[in-house]
Short mmCIF file of C-alpha atoms in Angstrom, two decimals:
data_model
loop_
_atom_site.label_atom_id
_atom_site.label_comp_id
_atom_site.label_asym_id
_atom_site.label_seq_id
_atom_site.Cartn_x
_atom_site.Cartn_y
_atom_site.Cartn_z
CA MET A 1 122.40 3.49 112.53
CA ARG A 2 120.56 0.33 112.33
CA THR A 3 116.68 0.54 111.01
CA THR A 4 113.68 -1.13 112.03
CA THR A 5 110.06 -1.76 110.17
CA LEU A 6 107.39 -1.51 112.77
CA PRO A 7 104.16 -2.65 111.49
CA LEU A 8 101.51 0.62 112.56
CA VAL A 9 98.79 -2.27 113.85
CA GLY A 10 101.94 -3.04 116.42
CA MET A 11 102.41 0.01 116.69
CA MET A 12 99.32 0.98 118.56
CA LEU A 13 99.40 -1.96 120.81
CA MET A 14 101.75 -0.59 122.04
CA THR A 15 103.07 0.17 126.17
CA ALA A 16 104.26 3.18 125.90
CA CYS A 17 107.93 2.79 127.32
CA GLN A 18 99.91 18.09 112.11
CA ARG A 19 98.74 19.40 108.17
CA ASP A 20 95.92 20.64 107.29
CA PRO A 21 93.25 19.46 104.81
CA ALA A 22 92.68 22.66 102.59
CA THR A 23 88.58 23.34 103.52
CA SER A 24 88.03 22.85 99.06
CA PRO A 25 87.11 20.07 98.44
CA ALA A 26 90.53 18.73 96.54
CA PRO A 27 92.66 19.64 99.02
CA ALA A 28 96.09 21.70 98.14
CA PRO A 29 98.97 19.42 98.12
CA SER A 30 100.94 18.76 101.34
CA VAL A 31 103.18 16.31 103.31
CA SER A 32 102.48 16.41 106.76
CA ALA A 33 105.50 16.06 109.82
CA PRO A 34 105.81 13.78 112.75
CA ALA A 35 106.91 16.48 115.32
CA SER A 36 103.98 19.02 114.63
CA ALA A 37 101.13 17.95 112.13
CA THR A 38 99.51 20.78 111.28
CA PRO A 39 96.15 21.06 112.21
CA ALA A 40 91.95 21.17 110.03
CA ALA A 41 91.58 23.87 107.94
CA GLU A 42 89.13 25.95 110.07
CA ALA A 43 86.64 28.08 108.71
CA SER A 44 84.07 30.60 110.18
CA PRO A 45 80.27 30.36 109.62
CA THR A 46 77.97 32.45 107.46
CA PRO A 47 74.82 32.99 106.87
CA THR A 48 75.47 32.15 102.93
CA SER A 49 78.15 29.50 103.12
CA THR A 50 78.79 26.86 106.40
CA PRO A 51 79.53 23.79 105.04
CA GLU A 52 76.95 20.91 106.09
CA PRO A 53 78.40 18.34 108.70
CA VAL A 54 78.09 14.56 107.53
CA ALA A 55 77.91 12.55 110.49
CA VAL A 56 80.87 9.42 109.83
CA THR A 57 83.17 7.83 111.62
CA PRO A 58 86.66 7.96 110.98
CA ARG A 59 88.68 5.33 108.82
CA PRO A 60 92.08 6.87 107.65
CA GLY A 61 94.08 4.71 105.23
CA ALA A 62 95.50 1.87 105.16
CA LEU A 63 99.03 1.89 104.22
CA LYS A 64 101.36 -0.80 102.61
CA THR A 65 104.85 -0.86 101.86
CA PHE A 66 107.00 -2.48 98.67
CA GLY A 67 110.54 -2.26 98.53
CA ASP A 68 112.09 0.38 99.68
CA TRP A 69 108.93 2.62 100.21
CA THR A 70 105.68 3.17 101.76
CA VAL A 71 102.70 4.38 100.68
CA GLY A 72 98.71 5.43 101.55
CA CYS A 73 95.77 6.92 100.45
CA ASP A 74 93.66 9.29 102.71
CA ASN A 75 89.65 10.00 102.57
CA THR A 76 89.66 12.43 99.52
CA ARG A 77 92.21 10.66 98.12
CA LEU A 78 94.68 11.87 98.32
CA CYS A 79 98.15 9.82 98.10
CA THR A 80 101.47 9.87 98.66
CA MET A 81 104.70 7.67 98.83
CA ALA A 82 107.86 7.45 100.30
CA SER A 83 110.97 7.02 100.44
CA LEU A 84 112.64 4.17 102.78
CA GLY A 85 116.21 4.10 104.12
CA PRO A 86 118.11 0.31 103.60
CA ASP A 87 116.49 -2.39 105.79
CA MET A 88 118.24 -2.64 108.92
CA GLY A 89 120.99 0.07 107.37
CA ASP A 90 121.93 3.79 108.35
CA PHE A 91 119.76 6.19 107.86
CA PRO A 92 119.72 8.13 104.47
CA LYS A 93 121.04 11.40 103.56
CA VAL A 94 118.20 11.99 101.12
CA THR A 95 114.23 10.93 100.93
CA LEU A 96 112.07 12.32 98.62
CA ALA A 97 107.78 11.73 99.35
CA VAL A 98 105.78 11.74 95.35
CA LEU A 99 102.31 13.20 96.25
CA ARG A 100 98.90 12.66 93.73
CA GLN A 101 96.57 14.75 93.96
CA PRO A 102 93.30 12.68 93.19
CA GLY A 103 90.63 13.32 90.05
CA PRO A 104 91.29 14.10 86.72
CA ALA A 105 94.23 16.55 86.68
CA GLY A 106 95.83 14.70 89.31
CA ALA A 107 99.38 16.85 89.29
CA VAL A 108 102.07 15.63 90.78
CA ASP A 109 103.98 17.00 93.32
CA LEU A 110 108.02 16.05 94.40
CA SER A 111 109.07 16.85 99.02
CA PHE A 112 112.93 15.79 99.28
CA ALA A 113 114.40 16.18 102.64
CA GLY A 114 117.31 15.67 104.14
CA GLU A 115 118.34 12.98 107.20
CA ALA A 116 117.19 15.41 109.42
CA GLY A 117 113.57 15.20 108.05
CA ASP A 118 114.62 19.01 107.28
CA ALA A 119 113.25 20.59 103.17
CA THR A 120 115.77 20.04 100.51
CA GLN A 121 116.85 21.84 97.49
CA ALA A 122 116.56 19.54 94.88
CA THR A 123 117.78 21.50 91.82
CA ALA A 124 117.73 17.56 89.09
CA VAL A 125 117.82 14.12 89.41
CA THR A 126 119.41 11.41 87.24
CA ILE A 127 117.79 8.36 87.40
CA ASP A 128 120.57 5.22 86.14
CA GLY A 129 121.66 7.63 84.46
CA ARG A 130 119.60 9.88 82.84
CA ARG A 131 119.61 13.05 84.10
CA MET A 132 116.45 15.34 84.83
CA ALA A 133 116.22 19.11 85.93
CA LEU A 134 113.90 19.79 88.85
CA PRO A 135 113.22 23.80 88.14
CA GLN A 136 110.16 23.56 90.00
CA PRO A 137 109.30 20.18 92.37
CA ASN A 138 105.72 19.74 90.48
CA GLY A 139 104.24 20.35 87.64
CA ALA A 140 104.54 18.39 84.20
CA PRO A 141 109.24 18.42 84.90
CA ALA A 142 107.55 16.64 88.63
CA MET A 143 105.09 14.22 87.02
CA ALA A 144 108.05 13.36 84.56
CA VAL A 145 110.01 12.74 86.66
CA ALA A 146 107.56 9.73 88.54
CA THR A 147 107.04 8.29 85.62
CA ALA A 148 110.53 7.28 84.51
CA MET A 149 111.02 6.52 88.14
CA ALA A 150 108.89 3.16 87.38
CA ASN A 151 110.97 2.45 85.24
CA GLY A 152 114.01 2.99 86.62
CA GLY A 153 116.99 0.95 89.84
CA ALA A 154 118.23 4.41 91.62
CA MET A 155 117.45 8.04 91.34
CA THR A 156 120.95 10.39 92.95
CA VAL A 157 120.00 13.48 93.84
CA LEU A 158 121.49 16.55 93.21
CA GLY A 159 121.31 20.52 94.86
CA PRO A 160 122.31 24.27 93.39
CA GLY A 161 125.45 23.82 91.80
CA GLY A 162 125.23 18.86 90.78
CA ARG A 163 126.07 19.26 94.74
CA ARG A 164 125.47 14.83 94.89
CA LEU A 165 123.14 15.31 97.80
CA GLY A 166 122.33 11.16 97.68
CA THR A 167 120.63 8.25 96.06
CA ILE A 168 117.32 6.16 96.26
CA SER A 169 116.28 2.55 95.66
CA LEU A 170 113.96 2.93 92.87
CA LYS A 171 112.65 -1.32 93.96
CA GLY A 172 109.49 -1.14 94.88
CA ALA A 173 108.05 2.90 92.62
CA ALA A 174 107.18 0.90 89.96
CA ALA A 175 104.58 -1.09 92.33
CA ALA A 176 103.38 2.54 94.82
CA LEU A 177 102.38 3.75 92.02
CA ARG A 178 100.53 1.53 90.16
CA TRP A 179 99.07 1.16 93.72
CA ILE A 180 98.63 4.99 93.41
CA ASP A 181 96.42 4.48 90.08
CA ALA A 182 94.05 1.83 91.11
CA GLU A 183 93.53 3.80 94.59
CA GLN A 184 92.61 6.77 92.74
CA GLY A 185 90.39 5.06 90.01
CA ARG A 186 93.22 5.64 87.32
CA ALA A 187 94.78 2.64 86.49
CA GLY A 188 93.89 1.61 81.99
CA THR A 189 93.07 5.76 81.67
CA VAL A 190 95.54 8.06 79.82
CA THR A 191 95.96 9.41 83.35
CA ALA A 192 97.89 6.64 85.20
CA LEU A 193 101.49 6.60 86.10
CA VAL A 194 102.47 2.49 85.12
CA ALA A 195 99.29 1.46 84.59
CA LYS A 196 98.46 2.80 81.53
CA GLY A 197 95.50 2.53 79.37
CA PRO A 198 92.84 4.57 76.40
CA ALA A 199 89.84 5.65 78.50
CA ALA A 200 89.95 9.86 78.17
CA ALA A 201 91.15 11.16 81.86
CA ASP A 202 87.54 12.48 82.67
CA THR A 203 86.71 9.33 83.07
CA VAL A 204 88.96 9.06 86.54
CA PRO A 205 86.58 9.96 89.76
CA ALA A 206 86.67 12.91 91.22
CA ALA A 207 88.12 13.95 95.24
CA PRO A 208 85.51 13.01 97.35
CA PRO A 209 84.71 16.43 99.85
CA ALA A 210 86.29 15.91 103.52
CA PRO A 211 84.32 15.39 106.62
CA VAL A 212 82.68 18.72 107.53
CA VAL A 213 83.46 18.64 111.73
CA MET A 214 81.42 21.50 113.65
CA ALA A 215 83.33 22.29 117.04
CA ILE A 216 83.26 24.74 120.03
CA ARG A 217 85.69 27.84 119.83
CA PRO A 218 87.61 27.26 123.18
CA GLY A 219 87.24 30.32 125.59
CA GLY A 220 86.76 29.84 129.24
CA THR A 221 88.10 29.55 132.55
CA ALA A 222 89.50 25.53 133.32
CA GLU A 223 88.49 24.17 137.05
CA GLN A 224 91.02 22.20 137.90
CA PRO A 225 90.84 19.18 140.13
CA THR A 226 90.60 18.36 142.96
CA ARG A 227 93.57 15.97 144.75
CA ALA A 228 90.97 13.22 145.54
CA GLN A 229 89.78 13.86 141.59
CA ILE A 230 93.19 13.38 140.23
CA ALA A 231 93.58 10.36 143.00
CA ALA A 232 89.98 8.81 141.46
CA MET A 233 90.90 9.56 137.98
CA ARG A 234 94.20 7.76 138.09
CA ARG A 235 92.78 4.83 139.43
CA GLN A 236 90.75 4.64 136.89
CA ALA A 237 93.20 5.44 133.99
CA GLN A 238 95.66 2.06 136.55
CA CYS A 239 98.06 4.97 135.85
CA GLU A 240 101.34 4.26 136.88
CA THR A 241 102.21 4.92 140.20
CA GLY A 242 105.82 4.04 141.99
CA SER A 243 107.84 5.32 139.07
CA PRO A 244 110.13 8.05 140.01
CA ALA A 245 109.01 10.01 137.24
CA ALA A 246 105.36 9.10 137.96
CA GLN A 247 105.68 10.99 141.36
CA SER A 248 107.49 14.06 139.72
CA ASP A 249 105.98 17.44 139.11
CA LEU A 250 105.50 16.19 135.19
CA TRP A 251 102.85 14.29 135.87
CA THR A 252 100.92 17.14 137.12
CA PRO A 253 97.07 16.94 134.91
CA GLU A 254 96.79 19.84 132.47
CA SER A 255 93.90 21.12 132.45
CA HIS A 256 92.14 23.43 129.29
CA ALA A 257 88.93 24.66 128.58
CA LEU A 258 87.21 23.78 125.85
CA GLY A 259 84.59 26.79 125.43
CA ASP A 260 81.71 25.25 126.57
CA GLY A 261 81.73 25.03 130.60
CA ALA A 262 83.49 22.26 130.01
CA THR A 263 86.90 21.09 131.15
CA LEU A 264 89.85 18.89 129.30
CA VAL A 265 92.06 17.20 132.02
CA MET A 266 95.10 16.12 130.35
CA LEU A 267 96.63 13.12 132.64
CA PRO A 268 100.81 12.01 133.38
CA CYS A 269 99.74 8.64 133.17
CA SER A 270 102.63 5.68 132.02
CA ALA A 271 105.94 6.82 130.03
CA GLY A 272 109.14 5.30 128.18
CA ALA A 273 111.29 6.93 126.71
CA TYR A 274 110.23 8.70 124.45
CA ASN A 275 107.17 8.34 124.96
CA VAL A 276 103.96 9.91 127.90
CA SER A 277 100.61 8.78 127.60
CA SER A 278 97.89 11.30 129.12
CA ALA A 279 94.36 9.60 130.13
CA LEU A 280 91.99 11.98 128.88
CA PHE A 281 88.90 13.17 130.98
CA ILE A 282 86.68 15.82 131.35
CA LEU A 283 85.37 18.50 134.09
CA ARG A 284 82.72 20.25 134.19
CA GLY A 285 80.51 21.74 137.16
CA GLY A 286 82.71 19.87 139.35
CA LYS A 287 81.98 17.06 138.28
CA VAL A 288 84.84 14.49 136.52
CA THR A 289 83.80 11.68 133.58
CA PRO A 290 86.09 9.64 131.32
CA ALA A 291 86.04 11.65 128.18
CA ARG A 292 85.06 10.45 124.23
CA ALA A 293 86.71 9.89 120.78
CA ASP A 294 85.28 8.86 118.00
CA VAL A 295 88.83 6.82 116.56
CA PRO A 296 91.42 5.10 118.86
CA THR A 297 93.57 8.02 119.76
CA GLY A 298 97.41 6.95 121.54
CA PHE A 299 98.09 3.93 121.78
CA GLY A 300 94.20 2.61 121.65
CA GLU A 301 92.81 -0.39 119.88
CA THR A 302 89.47 -0.19 120.19
CA PRO A 303 87.24 3.35 119.24
CA ALA A 304 86.05 4.24 122.36
CA ALA A 305 83.06 5.80 121.11
CA GLY A 306 79.87 5.13 122.62
CA ILE A 307 81.67 2.60 124.31
CA ASP A 308 82.61 2.22 128.66
CA THR A 309 86.71 3.08 126.65
CA LEU A 310 89.24 5.68 128.49
CA PRO A 311 91.09 7.46 125.34
CA SER A 312 94.20 8.84 126.17
CA VAL A 313 96.98 11.26 123.64
CA VAL A 314 100.92 10.38 123.42
CA ASN A 315 102.76 13.85 123.88
CA GLY A 316 99.60 14.92 123.88
CA ASP A 317 99.12 18.85 123.23
CA TRP A 318 96.54 21.13 123.62
CA GLN A 319 97.31 24.48 121.69
CA ASP A 320 93.57 27.24 119.76
CA GLY A 321 91.26 24.88 120.48
CA ARG A 322 93.16 21.54 119.04
CA LEU A 323 94.39 18.27 121.51
CA THR A 324 97.13 16.80 118.80
CA SER A 325 98.90 13.40 119.58
CA PHE A 326 102.74 12.22 118.82
CA ALA A 327 102.92 7.88 119.31
CA LYS A 328 106.73 7.32 118.17
CA GLY A 329 107.12 4.25 116.92
CA ARG A 330 111.12 4.70 117.93
CA GLY A 331 113.18 8.09 119.43
CA LEU A 332 113.89 9.85 116.71
CA GLY A 333 110.21 9.64 115.36
CA ASP A 334 111.18 8.16 111.71
CA CYS A 335 108.26 6.01 112.13
CA GLY A 336 104.39 6.96 114.55
CA VAL A 337 100.79 8.36 114.27
CA THR A 338 100.11 11.92 114.79
CA GLN A 339 96.48 12.82 115.16
CA THR A 340 94.19 16.36 115.76
CA LEU A 341 91.21 16.59 117.26
CA VAL A 342 89.10 19.25 118.17
CA TRP A 343 85.67 19.44 120.86
CA ASP A 344 82.85 18.90 119.33
CA GLY A 345 80.42 19.17 122.78
CA ARG A 346 80.08 15.16 123.28
CA MET A 347 83.27 14.09 122.14
CA PHE A 348 87.04 14.33 120.73
CA ARG A 349 86.52 14.44 116.19
CA LEU A 350 89.72 13.14 114.35
CA THR A 351 90.16 16.26 112.21
CA ASP A 352 93.38 14.32 111.03
CA GLN A 353 95.97 11.09 111.15
CA ALA A 354 98.92 10.46 109.43
CA GLU A 355 101.32 8.08 109.52
CA MET A 356 104.66 5.68 109.09
CA GLY A 357 104.78 2.27 109.73
CA GLU A 358 108.30 1.71 107.55
CA CYS A 359 110.78 3.33 110.84
CA ARG A 360 113.55 3.68 108.04
CA GLY A 361 114.62 6.89 108.37
CA ASN A 362 111.79 8.63 106.20
CA MET A 363 110.64 11.84 108.50
CA ASP A 364 107.77 12.42 105.69
CA TYR A 365 104.07 11.44 107.39
CA ILE A 366 101.77 10.08 105.12
CA THR A 367 98.26 12.18 105.65
CA THR A 368 96.07 9.05 105.85
CA TRP A 369 92.35 11.44 107.05
CA ARG A 370 91.93 14.29 107.10
CA ALA A 371 88.71 16.67 108.42
CA GLN A 372 87.24 20.34 107.97
CA VAL A 373 86.35 22.69 111.04
CA VAL A 374 83.70 25.05 111.60
CA ARG A 375 83.96 26.86 114.36
CA ARG A 376 80.77 27.62 115.87
CA ARG A 377 80.37 31.01 117.49
#
């Protein structure tokens, strides 16, 4: 199977053809999966401990690619680098995501996956012939493997009983690790994996806290738009009308109660082989208005907050008060953008974004933005 490189900007501009941050400032180790981005951690307000909401415009981190690795960090300086299969080659038998926590302690976690993106147990690796046991995928063994990767050429992954699971190219691994050292402020310190120096660990900056989003608790009964309202929404969103798909029952809009007397209407609007884009509207008291979001959503190019731009979601879903979007770069799902948003009474607010800009066989999306969610009672 051939693989391609699909720059993220290109994916966000295509026409249509979930991991939780922890509630503490330093998020728990995890790697995002594209098919079901895990929603942001949610806290219930109490009289003694309610995180203060922070007015911030989300700015997801950018991904960079070095050789056969792509790397990125989120807004809490949690960084992940992911191995890539051969450019224009076959799907890799095994992939690896290396996650490094921010702050002076900066633990390393390793996550191996098979061709379908399912978790794979690795008991050891060999790097240029040197065998390194992995009794657990974190702690000292993981740190030792990450350090050895910077000076190696190829890695072989071994499973239970010494079974060979596959090989991983280390081309670009040193550059990706060095980039993480710089992004986390540990270059020149004893905590760096590549850019080592004499500075003490306590000179590494602590992780910035994730912003807090106050969201409406979902509930109530959803309003149903009339035929005339649906037709008007389709005209406003400039939806497809002539294709057989656009005239099928699959294009019936979804309505979901948002919890404050408002209803979210998800209007299927355009479709391709593996993406269905739905325009977002708010229905309240019989009146329809375009929804708003604080970031570009779906295939959007321009932030919708405060301007007259209609947001959308791709392959969208509404569940437990969370709106998700999964814009695929190709049908295999090994590249694209996932987003999770919540309703704050005025607009949808981004709580999680994960991305994979390279269509080269790694299903472990890299989280580039996270927020805490507090539900209003």
